[in-house]
PDB file of C-alpha atoms and ligand atoms in Angstrom:
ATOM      1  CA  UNK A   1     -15.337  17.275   5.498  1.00  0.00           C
ATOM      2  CA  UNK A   2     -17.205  13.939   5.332  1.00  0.00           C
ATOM      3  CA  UNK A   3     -15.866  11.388   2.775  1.00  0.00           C
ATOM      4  CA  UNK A   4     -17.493  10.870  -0.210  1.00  0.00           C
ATOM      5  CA  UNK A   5     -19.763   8.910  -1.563  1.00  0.00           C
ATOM      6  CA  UNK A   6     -18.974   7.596  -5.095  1.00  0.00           C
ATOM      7  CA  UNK A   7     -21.395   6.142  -7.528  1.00  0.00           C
ATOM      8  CA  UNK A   8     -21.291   3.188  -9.485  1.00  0.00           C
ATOM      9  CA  UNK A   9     -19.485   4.719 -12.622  1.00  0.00           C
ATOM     10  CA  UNK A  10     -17.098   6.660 -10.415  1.00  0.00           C
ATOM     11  CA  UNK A  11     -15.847   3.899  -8.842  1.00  0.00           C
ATOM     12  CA  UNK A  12     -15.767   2.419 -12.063  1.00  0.00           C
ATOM     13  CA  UNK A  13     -13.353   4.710 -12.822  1.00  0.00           C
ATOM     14  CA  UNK A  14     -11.326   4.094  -9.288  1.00  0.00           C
ATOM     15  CA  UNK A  15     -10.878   0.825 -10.568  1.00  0.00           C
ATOM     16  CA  UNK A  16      -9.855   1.153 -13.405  1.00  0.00           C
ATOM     17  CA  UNK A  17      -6.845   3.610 -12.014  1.00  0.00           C
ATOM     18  CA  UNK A  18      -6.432   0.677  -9.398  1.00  0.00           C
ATOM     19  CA  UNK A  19      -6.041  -1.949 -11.624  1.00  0.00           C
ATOM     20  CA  UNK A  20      -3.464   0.134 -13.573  1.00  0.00           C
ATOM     21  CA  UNK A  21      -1.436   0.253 -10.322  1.00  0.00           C
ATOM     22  CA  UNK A  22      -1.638  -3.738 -10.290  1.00  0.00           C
ATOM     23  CA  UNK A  23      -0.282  -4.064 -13.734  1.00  0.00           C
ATOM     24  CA  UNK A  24       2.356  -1.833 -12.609  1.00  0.00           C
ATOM     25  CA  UNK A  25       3.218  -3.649  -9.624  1.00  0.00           C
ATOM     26  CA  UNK A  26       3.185  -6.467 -11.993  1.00  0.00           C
ATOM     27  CA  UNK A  27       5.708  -5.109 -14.199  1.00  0.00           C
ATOM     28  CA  UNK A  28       7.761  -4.555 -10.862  1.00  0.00           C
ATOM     29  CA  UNK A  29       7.383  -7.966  -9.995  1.00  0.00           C
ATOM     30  CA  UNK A  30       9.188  -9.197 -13.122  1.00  0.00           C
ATOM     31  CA  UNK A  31      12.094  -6.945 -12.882  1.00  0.00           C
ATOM     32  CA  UNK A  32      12.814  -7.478  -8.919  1.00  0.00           C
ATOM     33  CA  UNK A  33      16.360  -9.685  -8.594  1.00  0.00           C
ATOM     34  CA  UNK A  34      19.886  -8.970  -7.280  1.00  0.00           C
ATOM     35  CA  UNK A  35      21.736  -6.237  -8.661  1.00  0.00           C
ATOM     36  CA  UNK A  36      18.758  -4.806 -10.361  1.00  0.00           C
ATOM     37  CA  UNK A  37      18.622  -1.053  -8.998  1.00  0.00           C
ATOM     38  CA  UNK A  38      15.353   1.041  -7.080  1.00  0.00           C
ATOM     39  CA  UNK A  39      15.678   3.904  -9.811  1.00  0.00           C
ATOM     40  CA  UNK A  40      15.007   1.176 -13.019  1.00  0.00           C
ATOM     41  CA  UNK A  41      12.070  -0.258 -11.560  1.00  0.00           C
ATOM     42  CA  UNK A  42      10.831   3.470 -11.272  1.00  0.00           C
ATOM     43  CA  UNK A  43      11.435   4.750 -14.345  1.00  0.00           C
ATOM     44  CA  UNK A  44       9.763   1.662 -15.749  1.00  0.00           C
ATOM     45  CA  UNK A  45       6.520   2.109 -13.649  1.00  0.00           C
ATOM     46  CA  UNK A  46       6.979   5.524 -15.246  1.00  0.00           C
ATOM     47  CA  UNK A  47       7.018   4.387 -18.490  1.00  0.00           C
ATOM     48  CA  UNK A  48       4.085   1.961 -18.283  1.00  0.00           C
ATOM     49  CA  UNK A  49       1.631   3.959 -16.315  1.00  0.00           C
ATOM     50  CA  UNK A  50       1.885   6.595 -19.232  1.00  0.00           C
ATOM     51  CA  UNK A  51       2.207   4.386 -21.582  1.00  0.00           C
ATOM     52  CA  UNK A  52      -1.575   3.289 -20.026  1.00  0.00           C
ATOM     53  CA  UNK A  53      -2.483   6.946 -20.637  1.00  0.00           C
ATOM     54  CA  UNK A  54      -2.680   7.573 -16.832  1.00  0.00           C
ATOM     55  CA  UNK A  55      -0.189   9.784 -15.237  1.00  0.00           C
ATOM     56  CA  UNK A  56       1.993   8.702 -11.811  1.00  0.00           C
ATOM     57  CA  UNK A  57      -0.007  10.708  -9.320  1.00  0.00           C
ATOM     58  CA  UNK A  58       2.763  10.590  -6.684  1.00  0.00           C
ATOM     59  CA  UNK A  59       4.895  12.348  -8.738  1.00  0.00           C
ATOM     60  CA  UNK A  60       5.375  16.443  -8.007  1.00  0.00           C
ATOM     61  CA  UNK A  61       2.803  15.087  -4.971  1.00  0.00           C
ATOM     62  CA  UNK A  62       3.745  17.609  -2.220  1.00  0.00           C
ATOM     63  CA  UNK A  63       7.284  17.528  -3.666  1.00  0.00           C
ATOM     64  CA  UNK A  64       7.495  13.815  -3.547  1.00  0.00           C
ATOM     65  CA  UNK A  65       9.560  13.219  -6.411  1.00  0.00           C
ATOM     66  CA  UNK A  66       9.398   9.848  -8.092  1.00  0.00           C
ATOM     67  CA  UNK A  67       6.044   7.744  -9.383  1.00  0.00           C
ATOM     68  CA  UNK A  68       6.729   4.807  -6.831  1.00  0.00           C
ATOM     69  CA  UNK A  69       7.746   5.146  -3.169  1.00  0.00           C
ATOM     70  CA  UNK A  70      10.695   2.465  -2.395  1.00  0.00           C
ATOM     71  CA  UNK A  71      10.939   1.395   0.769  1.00  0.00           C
ATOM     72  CA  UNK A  72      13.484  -1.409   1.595  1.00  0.00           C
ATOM     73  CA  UNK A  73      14.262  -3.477   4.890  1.00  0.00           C
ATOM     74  CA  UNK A  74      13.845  -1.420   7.600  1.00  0.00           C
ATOM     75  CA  UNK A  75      12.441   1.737   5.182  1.00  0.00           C
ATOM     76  CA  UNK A  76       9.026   1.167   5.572  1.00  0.00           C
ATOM     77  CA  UNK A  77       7.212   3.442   3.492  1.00  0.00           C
ATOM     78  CA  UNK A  78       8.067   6.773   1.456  1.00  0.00           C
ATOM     79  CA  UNK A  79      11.218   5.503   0.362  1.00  0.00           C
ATOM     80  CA  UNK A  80      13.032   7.038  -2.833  1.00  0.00           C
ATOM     81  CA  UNK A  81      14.095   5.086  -5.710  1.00  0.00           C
ATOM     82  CA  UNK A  82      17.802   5.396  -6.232  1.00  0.00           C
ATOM     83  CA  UNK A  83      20.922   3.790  -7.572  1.00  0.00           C
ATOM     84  CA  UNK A  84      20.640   1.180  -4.664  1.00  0.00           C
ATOM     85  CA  UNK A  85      21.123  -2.389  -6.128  1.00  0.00           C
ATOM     86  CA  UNK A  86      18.626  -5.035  -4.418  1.00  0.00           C
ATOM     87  CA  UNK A  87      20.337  -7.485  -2.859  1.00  0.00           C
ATOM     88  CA  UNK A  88      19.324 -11.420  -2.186  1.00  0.00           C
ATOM     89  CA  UNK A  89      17.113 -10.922   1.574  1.00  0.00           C
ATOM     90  CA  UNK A  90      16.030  -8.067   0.738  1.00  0.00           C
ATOM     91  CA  UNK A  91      12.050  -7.237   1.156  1.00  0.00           C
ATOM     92  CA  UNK A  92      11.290  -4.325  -0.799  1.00  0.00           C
ATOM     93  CA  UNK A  93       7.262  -2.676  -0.414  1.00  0.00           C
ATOM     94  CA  UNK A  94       6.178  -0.857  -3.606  1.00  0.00           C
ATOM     95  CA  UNK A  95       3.628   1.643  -3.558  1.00  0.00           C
ATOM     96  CA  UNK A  96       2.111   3.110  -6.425  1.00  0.00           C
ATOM     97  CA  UNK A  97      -0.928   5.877  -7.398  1.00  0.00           C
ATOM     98  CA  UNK A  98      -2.216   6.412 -10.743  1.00  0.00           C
ATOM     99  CA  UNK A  99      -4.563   8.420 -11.955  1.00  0.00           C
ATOM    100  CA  UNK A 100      -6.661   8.760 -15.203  1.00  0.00           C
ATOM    101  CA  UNK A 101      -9.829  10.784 -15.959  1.00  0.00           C
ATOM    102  CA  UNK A 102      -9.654  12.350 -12.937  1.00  0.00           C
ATOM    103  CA  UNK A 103      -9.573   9.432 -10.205  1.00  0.00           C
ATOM    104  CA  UNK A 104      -6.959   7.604  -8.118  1.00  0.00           C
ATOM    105  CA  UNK A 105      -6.273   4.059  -7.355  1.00  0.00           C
ATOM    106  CA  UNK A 106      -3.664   3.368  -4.973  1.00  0.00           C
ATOM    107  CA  UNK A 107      -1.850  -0.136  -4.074  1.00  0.00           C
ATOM    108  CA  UNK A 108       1.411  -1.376  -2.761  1.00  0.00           C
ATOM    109  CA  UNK A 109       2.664  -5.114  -2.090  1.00  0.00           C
ATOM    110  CA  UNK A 110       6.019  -5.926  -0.304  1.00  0.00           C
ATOM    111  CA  UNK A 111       8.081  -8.496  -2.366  1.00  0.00           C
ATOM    112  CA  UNK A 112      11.067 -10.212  -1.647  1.00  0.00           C
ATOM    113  CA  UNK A 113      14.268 -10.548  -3.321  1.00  0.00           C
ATOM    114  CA  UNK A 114      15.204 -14.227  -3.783  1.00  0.00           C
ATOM    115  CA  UNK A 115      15.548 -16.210  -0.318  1.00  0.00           C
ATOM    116  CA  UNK A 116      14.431 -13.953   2.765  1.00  0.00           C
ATOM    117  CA  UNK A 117      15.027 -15.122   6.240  1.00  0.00           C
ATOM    118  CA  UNK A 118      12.032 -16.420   7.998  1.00  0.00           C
ATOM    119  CA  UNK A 119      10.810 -14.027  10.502  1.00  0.00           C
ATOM    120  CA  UNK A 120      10.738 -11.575   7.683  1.00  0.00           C
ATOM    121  CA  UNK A 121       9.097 -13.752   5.285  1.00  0.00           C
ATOM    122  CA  UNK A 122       6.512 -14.467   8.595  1.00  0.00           C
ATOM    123  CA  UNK A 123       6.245 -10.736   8.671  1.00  0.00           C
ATOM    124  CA  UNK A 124       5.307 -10.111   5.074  1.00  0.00           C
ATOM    125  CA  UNK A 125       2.850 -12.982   5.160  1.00  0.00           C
ATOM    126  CA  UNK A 126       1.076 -12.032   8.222  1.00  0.00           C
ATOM    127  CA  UNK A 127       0.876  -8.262   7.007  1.00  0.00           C
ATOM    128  CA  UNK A 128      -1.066  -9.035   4.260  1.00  0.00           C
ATOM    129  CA  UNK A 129      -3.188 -11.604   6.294  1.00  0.00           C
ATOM    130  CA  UNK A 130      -3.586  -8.378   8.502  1.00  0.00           C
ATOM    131  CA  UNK A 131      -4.718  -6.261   5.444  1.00  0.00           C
ATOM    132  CA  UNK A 132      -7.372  -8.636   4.533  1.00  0.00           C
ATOM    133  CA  UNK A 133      -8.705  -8.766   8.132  1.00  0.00           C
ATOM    134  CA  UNK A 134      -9.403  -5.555   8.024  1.00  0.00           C
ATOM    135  CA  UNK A 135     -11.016  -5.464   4.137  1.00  0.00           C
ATOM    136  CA  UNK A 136     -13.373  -7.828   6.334  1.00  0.00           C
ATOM    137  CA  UNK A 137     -14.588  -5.370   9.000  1.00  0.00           C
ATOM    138  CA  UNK A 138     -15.055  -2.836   5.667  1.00  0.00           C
ATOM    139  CA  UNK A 139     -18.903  -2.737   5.067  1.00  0.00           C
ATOM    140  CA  UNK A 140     -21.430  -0.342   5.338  1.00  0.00           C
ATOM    141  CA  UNK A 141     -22.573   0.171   8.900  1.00  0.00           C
ATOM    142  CA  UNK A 142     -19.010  -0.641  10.437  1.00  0.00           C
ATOM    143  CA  UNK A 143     -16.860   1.851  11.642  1.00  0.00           C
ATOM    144  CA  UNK A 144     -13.147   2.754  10.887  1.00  0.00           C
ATOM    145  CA  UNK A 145     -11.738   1.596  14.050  1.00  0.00           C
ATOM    146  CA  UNK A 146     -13.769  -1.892  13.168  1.00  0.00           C
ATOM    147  CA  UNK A 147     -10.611  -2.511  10.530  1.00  0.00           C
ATOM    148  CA  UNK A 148      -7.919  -0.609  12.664  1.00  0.00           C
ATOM    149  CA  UNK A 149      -8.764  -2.968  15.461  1.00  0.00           C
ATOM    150  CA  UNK A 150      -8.788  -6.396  13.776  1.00  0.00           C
ATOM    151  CA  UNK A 151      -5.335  -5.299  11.739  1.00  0.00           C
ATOM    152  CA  UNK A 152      -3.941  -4.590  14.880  1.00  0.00           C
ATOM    153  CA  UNK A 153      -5.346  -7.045  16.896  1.00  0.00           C
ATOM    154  CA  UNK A 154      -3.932  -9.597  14.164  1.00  0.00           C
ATOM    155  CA  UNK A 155      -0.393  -8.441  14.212  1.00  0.00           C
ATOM    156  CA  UNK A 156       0.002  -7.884  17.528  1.00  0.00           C
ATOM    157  CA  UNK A 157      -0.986 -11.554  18.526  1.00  0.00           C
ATOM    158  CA  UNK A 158       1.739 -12.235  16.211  1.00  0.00           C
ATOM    159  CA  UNK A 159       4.473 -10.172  18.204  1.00  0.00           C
ATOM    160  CA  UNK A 160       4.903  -7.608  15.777  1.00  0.00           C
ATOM    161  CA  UNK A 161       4.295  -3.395  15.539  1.00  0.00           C
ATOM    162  CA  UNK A 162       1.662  -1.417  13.965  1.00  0.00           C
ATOM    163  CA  UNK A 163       3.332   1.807  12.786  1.00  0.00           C
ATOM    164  CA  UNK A 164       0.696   4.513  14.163  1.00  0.00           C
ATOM    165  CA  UNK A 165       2.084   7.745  12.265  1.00  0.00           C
ATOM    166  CA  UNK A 166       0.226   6.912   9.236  1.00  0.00           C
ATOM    167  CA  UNK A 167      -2.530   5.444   8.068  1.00  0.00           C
ATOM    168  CA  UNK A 168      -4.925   4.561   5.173  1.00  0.00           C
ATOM    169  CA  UNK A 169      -7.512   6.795   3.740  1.00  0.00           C
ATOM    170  CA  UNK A 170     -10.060   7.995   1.565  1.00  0.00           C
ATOM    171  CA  UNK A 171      -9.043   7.622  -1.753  1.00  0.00           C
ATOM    172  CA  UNK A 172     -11.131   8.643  -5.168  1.00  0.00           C
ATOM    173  CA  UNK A 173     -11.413  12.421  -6.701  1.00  0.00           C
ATOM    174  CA  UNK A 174      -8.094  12.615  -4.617  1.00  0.00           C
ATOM    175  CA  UNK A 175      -5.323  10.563  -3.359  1.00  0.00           C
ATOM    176  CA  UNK A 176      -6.259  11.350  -0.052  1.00  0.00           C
ATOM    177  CA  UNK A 177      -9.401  11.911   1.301  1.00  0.00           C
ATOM    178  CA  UNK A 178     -11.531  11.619   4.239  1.00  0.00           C
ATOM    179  CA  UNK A 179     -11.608   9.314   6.194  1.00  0.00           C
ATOM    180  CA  UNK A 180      -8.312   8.051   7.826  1.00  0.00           C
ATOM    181  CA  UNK A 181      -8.163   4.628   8.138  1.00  0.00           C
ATOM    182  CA  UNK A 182      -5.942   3.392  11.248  1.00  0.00           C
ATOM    183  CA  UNK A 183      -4.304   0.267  11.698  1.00  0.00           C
ATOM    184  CA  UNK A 184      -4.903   0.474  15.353  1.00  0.00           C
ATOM    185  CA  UNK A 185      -7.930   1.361  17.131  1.00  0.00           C
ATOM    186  CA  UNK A 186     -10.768   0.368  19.018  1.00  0.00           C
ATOM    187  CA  UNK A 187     -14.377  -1.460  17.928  1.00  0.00           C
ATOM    188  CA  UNK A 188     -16.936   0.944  17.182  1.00  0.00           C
ATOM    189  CA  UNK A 189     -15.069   4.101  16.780  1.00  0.00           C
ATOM    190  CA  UNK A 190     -14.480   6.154  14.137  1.00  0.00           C
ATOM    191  CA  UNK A 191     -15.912   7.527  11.121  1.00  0.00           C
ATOM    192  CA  UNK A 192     -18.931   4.987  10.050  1.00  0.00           C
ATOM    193  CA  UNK A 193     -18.659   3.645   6.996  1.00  0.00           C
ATOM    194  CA  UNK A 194     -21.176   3.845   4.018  1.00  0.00           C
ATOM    195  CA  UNK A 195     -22.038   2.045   0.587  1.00  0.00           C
ATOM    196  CA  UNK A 196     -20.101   4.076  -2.304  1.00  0.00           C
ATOM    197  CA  UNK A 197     -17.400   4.937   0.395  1.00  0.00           C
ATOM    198  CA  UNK A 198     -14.163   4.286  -1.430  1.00  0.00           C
ATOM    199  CA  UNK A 199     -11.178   3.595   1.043  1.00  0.00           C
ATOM    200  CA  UNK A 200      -7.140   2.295   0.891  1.00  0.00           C
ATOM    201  CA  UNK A 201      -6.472   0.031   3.655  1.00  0.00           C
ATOM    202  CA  UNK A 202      -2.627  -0.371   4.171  1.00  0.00           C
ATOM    203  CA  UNK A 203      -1.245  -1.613   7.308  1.00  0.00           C
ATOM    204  CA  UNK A 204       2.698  -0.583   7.767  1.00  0.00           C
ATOM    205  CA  UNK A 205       4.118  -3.663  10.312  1.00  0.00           C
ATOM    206  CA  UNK A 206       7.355  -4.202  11.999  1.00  0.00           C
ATOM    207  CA  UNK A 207       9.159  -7.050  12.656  1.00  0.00           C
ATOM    208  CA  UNK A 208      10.568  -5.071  16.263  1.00  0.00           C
ATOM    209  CA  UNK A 209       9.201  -2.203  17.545  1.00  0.00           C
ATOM    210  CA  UNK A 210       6.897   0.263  16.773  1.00  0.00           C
ATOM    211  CA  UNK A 211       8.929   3.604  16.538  1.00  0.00           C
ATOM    212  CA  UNK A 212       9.861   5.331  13.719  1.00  0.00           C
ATOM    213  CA  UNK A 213      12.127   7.837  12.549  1.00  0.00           C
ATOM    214  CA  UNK A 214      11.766  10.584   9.324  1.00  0.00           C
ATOM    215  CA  UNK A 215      15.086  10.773   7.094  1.00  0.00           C
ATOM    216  CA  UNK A 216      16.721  14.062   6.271  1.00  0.00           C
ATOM    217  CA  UNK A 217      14.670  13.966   3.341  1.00  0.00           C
ATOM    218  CA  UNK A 218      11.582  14.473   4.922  1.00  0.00           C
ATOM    219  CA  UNK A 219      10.075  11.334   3.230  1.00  0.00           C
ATOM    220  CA  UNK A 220      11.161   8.117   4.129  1.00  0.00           C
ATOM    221  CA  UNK A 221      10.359   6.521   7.079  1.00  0.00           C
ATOM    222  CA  UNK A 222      12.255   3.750   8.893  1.00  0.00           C
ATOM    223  CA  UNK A 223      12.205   1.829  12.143  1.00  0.00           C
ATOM    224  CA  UNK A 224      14.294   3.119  14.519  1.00  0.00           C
ATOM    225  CA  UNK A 225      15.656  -0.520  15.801  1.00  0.00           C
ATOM    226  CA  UNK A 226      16.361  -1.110  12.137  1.00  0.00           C
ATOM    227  CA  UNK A 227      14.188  -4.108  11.933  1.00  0.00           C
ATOM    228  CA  UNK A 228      12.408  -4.772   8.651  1.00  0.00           C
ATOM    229  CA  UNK A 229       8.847  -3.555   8.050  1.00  0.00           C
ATOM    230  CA  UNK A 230       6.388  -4.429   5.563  1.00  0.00           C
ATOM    231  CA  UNK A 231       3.599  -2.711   3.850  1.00  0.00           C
ATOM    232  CA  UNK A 232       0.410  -3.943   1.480  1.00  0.00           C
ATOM    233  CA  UNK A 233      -2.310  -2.031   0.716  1.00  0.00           C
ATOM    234  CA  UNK A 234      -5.936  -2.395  -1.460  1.00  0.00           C
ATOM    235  CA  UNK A 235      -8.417   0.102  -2.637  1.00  0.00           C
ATOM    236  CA  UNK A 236     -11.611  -0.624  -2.378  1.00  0.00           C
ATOM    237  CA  UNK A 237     -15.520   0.260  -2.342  1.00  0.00           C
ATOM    238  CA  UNK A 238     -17.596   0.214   0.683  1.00  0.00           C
ATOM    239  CA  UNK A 239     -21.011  -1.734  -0.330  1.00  0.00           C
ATOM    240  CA  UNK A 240     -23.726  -3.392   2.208  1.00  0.00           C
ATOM    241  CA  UNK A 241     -22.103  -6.726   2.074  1.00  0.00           C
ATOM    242  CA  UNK A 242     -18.208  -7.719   1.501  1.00  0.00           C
ATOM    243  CA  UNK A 243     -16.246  -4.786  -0.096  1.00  0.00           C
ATOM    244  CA  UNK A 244     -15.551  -4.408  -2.744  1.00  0.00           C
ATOM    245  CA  UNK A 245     -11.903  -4.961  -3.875  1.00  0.00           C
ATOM    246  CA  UNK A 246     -10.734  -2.429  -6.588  1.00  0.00           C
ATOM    247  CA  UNK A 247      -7.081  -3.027  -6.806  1.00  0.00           C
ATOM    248  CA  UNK A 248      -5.941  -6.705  -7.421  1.00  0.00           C
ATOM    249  CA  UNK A 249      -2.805  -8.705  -6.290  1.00  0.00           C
ATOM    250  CA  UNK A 250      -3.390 -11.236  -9.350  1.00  0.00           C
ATOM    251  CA  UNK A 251      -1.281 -10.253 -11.996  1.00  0.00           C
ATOM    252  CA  UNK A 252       1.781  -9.530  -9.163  1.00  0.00           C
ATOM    253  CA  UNK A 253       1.178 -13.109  -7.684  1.00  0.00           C
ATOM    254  CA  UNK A 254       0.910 -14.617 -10.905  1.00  0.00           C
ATOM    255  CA  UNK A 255       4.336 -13.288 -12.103  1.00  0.00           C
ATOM    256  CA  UNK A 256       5.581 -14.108  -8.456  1.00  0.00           C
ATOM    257  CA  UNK A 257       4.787 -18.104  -9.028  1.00  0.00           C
ATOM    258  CA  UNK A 258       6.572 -17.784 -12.062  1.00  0.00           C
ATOM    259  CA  UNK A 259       9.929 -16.974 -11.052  1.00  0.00           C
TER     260      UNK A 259
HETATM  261  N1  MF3 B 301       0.124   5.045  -1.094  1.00  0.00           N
HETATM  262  C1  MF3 B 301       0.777   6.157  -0.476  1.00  0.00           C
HETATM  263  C2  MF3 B 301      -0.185   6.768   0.478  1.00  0.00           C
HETATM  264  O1  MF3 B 301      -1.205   6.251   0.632  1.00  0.00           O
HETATM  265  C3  MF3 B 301       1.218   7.047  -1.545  1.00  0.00           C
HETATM  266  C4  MF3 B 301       2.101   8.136  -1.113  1.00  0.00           C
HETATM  267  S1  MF3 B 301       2.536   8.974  -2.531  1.00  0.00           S
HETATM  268  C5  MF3 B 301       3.548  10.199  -2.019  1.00  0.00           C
HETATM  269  O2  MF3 B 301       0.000   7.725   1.131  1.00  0.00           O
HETATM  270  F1  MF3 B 301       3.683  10.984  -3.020  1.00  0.00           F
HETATM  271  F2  MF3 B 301       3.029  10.821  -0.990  1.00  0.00           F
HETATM  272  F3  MF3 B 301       4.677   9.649  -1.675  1.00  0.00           F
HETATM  273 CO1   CO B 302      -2.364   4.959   0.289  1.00  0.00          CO
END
């Protein structure tokens, strides 16, 4: 299959679904303190996505069973919401897809609960640095392993891991589509990219190694030294020039500088 190419009102549409997730995050953002548990902020991103008149596309996806995926400290992606209460240190990534009219958006930013210990606030800082390294190397003409390389070479400079069992993707008509975007990789390889291409980006980093385990439910992932990991991704539309960035972190960081 070769990815897609969306016009200009599809990928009006994409962004409108990606936006949605934003808001959402947004709401998120304002509920995230000690003691609040994984499960509320879920069943309020519920809540508001429908509320939107979008649906939580991760929901009944492949048996996934909850609208966000959780993932906290060393969790780094997949996680389930649950009657876990956040705690003050945490870091906590929050990934969402919506869809409405028939196309996806898909986001996720990594916050922290009240004070965080350096190296992990470093880590969550320099993970979305890494993100929008790669959004850089995203234009028409450029291939996939053009962004896998610079997020990687970006992190890895820094000392830290670049989890390699997943990976971004197409993302549109479907959550997932062709092509797979790497966070690792080398210059020139890859799928090449073209205008109307729409792609999520979302480089999962460790603070330690690498290596990563799958729980007994078959859905969350967490480093095996039980180091913290962090996670941001974007959606966005290939064009000749800089891509374009359909989700948005504005309405998260605006709440964030608020509290
Ligand atoms: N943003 C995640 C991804 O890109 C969403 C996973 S939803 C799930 O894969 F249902 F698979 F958990
Ligand atoms: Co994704």
């Amino acid at each position: 299959m070769t990815p897609r190419i969306y016009t200009q009102e599809e990928i009006a549409k994409i962004s409108q679904s990606a936006l949605l997730v934003g808001a959402t995050l947004a709401e998120v953002a304002k509920m995230i303190a000690p003691g609040v548990k994984t499960i509320e902020l879920d069943r309020r991103a519920e809540e508001f996505i429908r509320a939107n008149g979008a649906n939580p596309s991760c929901k009944g996806y492949e048996g996934f069973p909850y609208t966000l995926c959780i993932s906290v400290n060393e969790v780094v992606v997949h996680g389930f919401p649950s009657e876990y209460e956040l705690k003050e240190g945490d870091v906590v990534s929050v990934d969402c897809v919506v869809d409405k009219d028939g196309y996806y958006g898909d986001s996720a930013y990594t916050f922290m609960v009240g004070n965080v210990e350096e190296p992990v606030r470093n880590l969550l800082e320099a993970t979305k640095a890494s993100l929008y390294k790669g959004i850089e190397q995203a234009r028409a003409g450029k291939r996939t392993g053009d962004i896998g390389h610079a997020v990687q070479t970006y992190v890895e400079e820094r000392g830290y891991g670049v989890v390699r069992e997943l990976c971004g993707h197409g993302v549109g008509a479907h959550m997932h589509e062709k092509p797979d975007v790497l966070n690792y990789g080398k210059q020139g390889s890859g799928v090449m990219l073209r205008k109307g291409m729409v792609i999520a980006i979302e480089p999962m980093i460790t603070l330690g190694k690498r290596n990563i385990g799958i729980a007994k439910n078959d859905w969350e992932i967490y480093t095996l030294d039980g180091k913290a990991a962090a996670h941001f991704e974007h959606s966005l539309a290939i064009t000749e020039g800089e891509a374009r960035i359909l989700s948005s972190f504005e309405k998260i960081e605006e709440i964030l500088k608020h509290k």
